[in-house]
PDB file of C-alpha atoms in Angstrom:
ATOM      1  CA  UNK K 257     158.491 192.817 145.659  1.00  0.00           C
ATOM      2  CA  UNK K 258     161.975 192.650 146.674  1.00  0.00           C
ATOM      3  CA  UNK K 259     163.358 191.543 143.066  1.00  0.00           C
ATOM      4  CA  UNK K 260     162.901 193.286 139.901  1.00  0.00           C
ATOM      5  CA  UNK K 261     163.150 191.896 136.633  1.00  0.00           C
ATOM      6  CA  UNK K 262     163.464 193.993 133.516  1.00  0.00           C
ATOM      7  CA  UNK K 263     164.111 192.042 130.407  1.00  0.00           C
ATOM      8  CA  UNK K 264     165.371 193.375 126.543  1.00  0.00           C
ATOM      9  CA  UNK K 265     166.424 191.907 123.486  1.00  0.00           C
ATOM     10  CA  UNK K 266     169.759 191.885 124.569  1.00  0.00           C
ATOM     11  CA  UNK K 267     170.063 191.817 128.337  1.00  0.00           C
ATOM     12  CA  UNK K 268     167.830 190.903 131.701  1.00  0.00           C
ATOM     13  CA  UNK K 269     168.106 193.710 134.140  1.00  0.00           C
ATOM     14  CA  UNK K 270     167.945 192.023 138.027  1.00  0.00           C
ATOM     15  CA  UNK K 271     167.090 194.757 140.795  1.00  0.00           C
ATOM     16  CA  UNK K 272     167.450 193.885 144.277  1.00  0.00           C
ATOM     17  CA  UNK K 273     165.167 195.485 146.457  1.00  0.00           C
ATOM     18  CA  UNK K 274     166.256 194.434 149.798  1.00  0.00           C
ATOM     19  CA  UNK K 275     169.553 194.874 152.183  1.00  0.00           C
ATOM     20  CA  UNK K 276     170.711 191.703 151.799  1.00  0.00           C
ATOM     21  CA  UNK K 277     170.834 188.703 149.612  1.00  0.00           C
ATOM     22  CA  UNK K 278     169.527 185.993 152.143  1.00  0.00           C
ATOM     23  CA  UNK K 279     168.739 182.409 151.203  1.00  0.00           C
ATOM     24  CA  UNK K 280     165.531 182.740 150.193  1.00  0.00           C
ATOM     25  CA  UNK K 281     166.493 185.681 147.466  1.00  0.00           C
ATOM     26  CA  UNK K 282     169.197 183.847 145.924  1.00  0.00           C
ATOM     27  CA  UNK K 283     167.137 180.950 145.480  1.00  0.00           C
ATOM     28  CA  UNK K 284     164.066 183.093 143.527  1.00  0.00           C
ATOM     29  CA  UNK K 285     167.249 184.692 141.659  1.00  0.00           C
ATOM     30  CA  UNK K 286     168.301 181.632 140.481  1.00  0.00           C
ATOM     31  CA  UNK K 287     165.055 180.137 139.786  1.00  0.00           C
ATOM     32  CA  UNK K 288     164.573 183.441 137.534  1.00  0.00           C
ATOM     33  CA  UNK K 289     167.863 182.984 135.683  1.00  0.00           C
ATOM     34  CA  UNK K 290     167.258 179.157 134.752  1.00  0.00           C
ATOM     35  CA  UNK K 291     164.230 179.827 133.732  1.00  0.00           C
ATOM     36  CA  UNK K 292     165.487 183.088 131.447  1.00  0.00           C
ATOM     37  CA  UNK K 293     168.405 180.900 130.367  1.00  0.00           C
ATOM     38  CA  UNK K 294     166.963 177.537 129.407  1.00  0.00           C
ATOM     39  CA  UNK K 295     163.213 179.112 128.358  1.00  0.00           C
ATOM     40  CA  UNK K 296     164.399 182.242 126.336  1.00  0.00           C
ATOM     41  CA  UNK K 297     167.884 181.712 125.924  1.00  0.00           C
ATOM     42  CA  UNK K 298     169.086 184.928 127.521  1.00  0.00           C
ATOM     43  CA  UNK K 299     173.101 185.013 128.526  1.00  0.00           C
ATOM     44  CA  UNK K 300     173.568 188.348 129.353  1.00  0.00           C
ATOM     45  CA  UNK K 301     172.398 188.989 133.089  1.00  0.00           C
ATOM     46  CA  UNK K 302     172.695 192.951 134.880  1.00  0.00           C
ATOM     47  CA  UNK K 303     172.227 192.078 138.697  1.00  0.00           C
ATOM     48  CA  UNK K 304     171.631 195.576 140.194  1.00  0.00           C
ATOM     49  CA  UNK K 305     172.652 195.572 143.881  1.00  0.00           C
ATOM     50  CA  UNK K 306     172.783 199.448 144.953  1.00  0.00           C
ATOM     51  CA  UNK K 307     170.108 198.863 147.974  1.00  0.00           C
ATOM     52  CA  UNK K 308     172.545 195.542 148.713  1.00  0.00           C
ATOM     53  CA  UNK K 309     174.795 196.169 152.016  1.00  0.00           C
ATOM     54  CA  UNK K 310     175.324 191.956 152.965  1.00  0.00           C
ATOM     55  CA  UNK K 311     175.466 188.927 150.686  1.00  0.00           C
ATOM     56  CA  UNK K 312     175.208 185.343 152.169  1.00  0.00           C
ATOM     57  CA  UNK K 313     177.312 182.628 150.716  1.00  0.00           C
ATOM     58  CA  UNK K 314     174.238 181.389 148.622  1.00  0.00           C
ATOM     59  CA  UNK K 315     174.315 184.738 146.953  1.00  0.00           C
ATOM     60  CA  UNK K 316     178.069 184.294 146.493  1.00  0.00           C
ATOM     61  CA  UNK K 317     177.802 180.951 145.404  1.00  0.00           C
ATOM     62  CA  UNK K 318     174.846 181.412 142.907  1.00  0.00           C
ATOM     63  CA  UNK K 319     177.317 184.410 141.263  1.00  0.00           C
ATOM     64  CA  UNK K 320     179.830 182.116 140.568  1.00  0.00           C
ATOM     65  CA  UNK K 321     177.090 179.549 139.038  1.00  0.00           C
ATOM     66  CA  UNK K 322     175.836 182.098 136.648  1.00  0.00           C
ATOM     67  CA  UNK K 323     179.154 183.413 135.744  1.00  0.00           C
ATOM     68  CA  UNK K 324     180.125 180.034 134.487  1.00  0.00           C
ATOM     69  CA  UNK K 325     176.644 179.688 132.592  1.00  0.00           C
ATOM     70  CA  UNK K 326     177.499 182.993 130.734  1.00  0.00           C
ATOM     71  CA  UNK K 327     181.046 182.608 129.818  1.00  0.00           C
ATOM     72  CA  UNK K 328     180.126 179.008 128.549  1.00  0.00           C
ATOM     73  CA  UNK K 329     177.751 180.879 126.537  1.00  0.00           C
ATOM     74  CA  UNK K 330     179.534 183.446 125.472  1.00  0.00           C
ATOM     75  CA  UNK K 331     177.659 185.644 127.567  1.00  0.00           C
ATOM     76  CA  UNK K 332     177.968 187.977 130.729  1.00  0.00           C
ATOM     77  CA  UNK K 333     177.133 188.893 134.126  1.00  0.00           C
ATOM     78  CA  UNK K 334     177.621 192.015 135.375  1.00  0.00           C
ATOM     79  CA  UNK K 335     176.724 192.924 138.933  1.00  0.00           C
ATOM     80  CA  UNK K 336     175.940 196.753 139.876  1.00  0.00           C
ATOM     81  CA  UNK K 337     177.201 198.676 143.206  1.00  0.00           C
ATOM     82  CA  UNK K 338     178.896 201.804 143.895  1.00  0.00           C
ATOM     83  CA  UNK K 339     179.332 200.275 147.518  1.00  0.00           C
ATOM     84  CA  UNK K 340     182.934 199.703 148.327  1.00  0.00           C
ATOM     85  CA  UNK K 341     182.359 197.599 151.158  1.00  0.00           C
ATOM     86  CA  UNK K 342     180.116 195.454 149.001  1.00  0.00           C
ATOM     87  CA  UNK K 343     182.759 195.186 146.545  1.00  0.00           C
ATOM     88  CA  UNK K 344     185.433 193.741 148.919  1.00  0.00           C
ATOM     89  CA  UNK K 345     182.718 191.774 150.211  1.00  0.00           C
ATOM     90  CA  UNK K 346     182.193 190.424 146.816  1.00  0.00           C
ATOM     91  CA  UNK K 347     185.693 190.293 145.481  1.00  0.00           C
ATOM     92  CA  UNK K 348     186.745 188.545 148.555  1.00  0.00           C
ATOM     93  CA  UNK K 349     183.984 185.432 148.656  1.00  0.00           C
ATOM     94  CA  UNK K 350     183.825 184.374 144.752  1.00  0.00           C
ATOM     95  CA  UNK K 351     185.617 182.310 143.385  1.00  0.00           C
ATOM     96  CA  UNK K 352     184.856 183.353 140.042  1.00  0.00           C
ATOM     97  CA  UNK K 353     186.293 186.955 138.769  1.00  0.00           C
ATOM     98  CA  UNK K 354     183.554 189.115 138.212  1.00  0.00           C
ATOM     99  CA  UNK K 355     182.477 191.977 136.556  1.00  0.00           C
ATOM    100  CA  UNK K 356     181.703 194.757 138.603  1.00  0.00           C
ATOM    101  CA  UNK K 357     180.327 198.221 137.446  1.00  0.00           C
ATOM    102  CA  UNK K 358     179.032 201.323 139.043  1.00  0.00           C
ATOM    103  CA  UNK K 359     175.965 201.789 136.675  1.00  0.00           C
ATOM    104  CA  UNK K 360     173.125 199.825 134.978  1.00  0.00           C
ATOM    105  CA  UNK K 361     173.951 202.243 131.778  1.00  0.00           C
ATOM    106  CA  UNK K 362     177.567 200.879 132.228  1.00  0.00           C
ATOM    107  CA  UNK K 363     176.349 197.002 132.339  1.00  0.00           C
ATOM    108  CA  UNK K 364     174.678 197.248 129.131  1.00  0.00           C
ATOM    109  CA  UNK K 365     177.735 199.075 127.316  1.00  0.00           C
ATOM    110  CA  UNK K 366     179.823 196.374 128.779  1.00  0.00           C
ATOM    111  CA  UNK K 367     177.273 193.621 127.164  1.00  0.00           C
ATOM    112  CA  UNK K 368     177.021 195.334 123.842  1.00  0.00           C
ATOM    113  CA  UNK K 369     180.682 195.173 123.791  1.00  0.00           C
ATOM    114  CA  UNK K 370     180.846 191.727 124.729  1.00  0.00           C
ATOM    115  CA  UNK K 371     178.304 190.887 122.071  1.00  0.00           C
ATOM    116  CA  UNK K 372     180.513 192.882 119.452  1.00  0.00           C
ATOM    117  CA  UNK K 373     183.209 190.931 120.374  1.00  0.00           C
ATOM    118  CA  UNK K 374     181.589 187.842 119.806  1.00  0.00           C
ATOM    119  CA  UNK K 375     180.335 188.682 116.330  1.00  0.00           C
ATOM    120  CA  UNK K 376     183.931 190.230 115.001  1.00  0.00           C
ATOM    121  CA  UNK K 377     185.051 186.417 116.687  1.00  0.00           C
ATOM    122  CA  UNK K 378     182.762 184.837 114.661  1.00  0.00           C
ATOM    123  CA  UNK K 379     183.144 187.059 111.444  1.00  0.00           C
ATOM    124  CA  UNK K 380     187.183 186.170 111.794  1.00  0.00           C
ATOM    125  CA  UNK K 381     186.750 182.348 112.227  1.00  0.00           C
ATOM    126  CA  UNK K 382     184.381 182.132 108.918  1.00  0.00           C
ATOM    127  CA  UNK K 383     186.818 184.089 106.953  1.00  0.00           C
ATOM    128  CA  UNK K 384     189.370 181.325 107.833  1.00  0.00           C
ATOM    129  CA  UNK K 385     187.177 179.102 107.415  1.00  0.00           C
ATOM    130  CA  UNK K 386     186.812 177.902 111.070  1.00  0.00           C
ATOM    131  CA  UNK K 387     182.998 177.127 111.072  1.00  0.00           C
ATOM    132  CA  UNK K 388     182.610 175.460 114.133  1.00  0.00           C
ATOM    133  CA  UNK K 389     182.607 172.439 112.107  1.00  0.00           C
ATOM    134  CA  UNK K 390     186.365 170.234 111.999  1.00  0.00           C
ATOM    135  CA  UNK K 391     186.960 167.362 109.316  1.00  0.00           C
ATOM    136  CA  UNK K 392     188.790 164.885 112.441  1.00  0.00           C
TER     137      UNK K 392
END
């Protein structure tokens, strides 16, 4: 299997078990994270690319899809590699500005954060009383 998925409470772990993200793997990826988004409701997404050495512009262009999805969400994606090369690579083809980390253990900390973040956000807007809700 060249994609493995992990999920948690929290998080869905994405391992890429292949040198390169062709066509064909960014489309089951995708398929994957619509169905995780819309049928479970996840928003946090860990896309581990260590065994990753090329990326075609599907790839590229289904990272900047799912980055939108999660910040509209208040969510996150964080892609994996301790490649350099596959940094640039990334860094220079999206759009988007991404979160890039040199661990899975580093990706969750990063979401737990994020999820923090949102709750202290939310915690602040009820104690001024900004429910979500407006009177105009």
């Amino acid at each position: 299997m060249n994609l493995v998925v992990e999920k948690s409470e929290q998080y869905v772990l994405l391992t890429v078990k292949q040198n390169a993200i062709d066509v064909d793997l960014a489309a089951q990826i995708e398929k994957n994270i619509a169905g995780l988004y819309s049928g479970e409701g996840k928003i946090n997404f860990i896309i581990n690319l260590d065994e990753v050495k090329d990326i075609s512009e599907k790839g590229h262009l289904l990272f900047t899809k799912v980055q939108k999805i999660c910040v509209n969400e208040s969510g996150l994606l964080v892609l994996v590699t301790k490649s350099v090369d596959l940094l640039d690579n990334i860094l220079s083809q999206t759009e988007e500005s991404l979160l890039v980390l040199p661990t899975n253990e580093e990706g969750v900390d990063a979401i737990f954060m994020n999820e923090l973040e949102n709750d202290f956000k939310e915690e602040q807007d009820d104690e001024f009383g900004f429910d979500n809700e407006s009177d105009y």
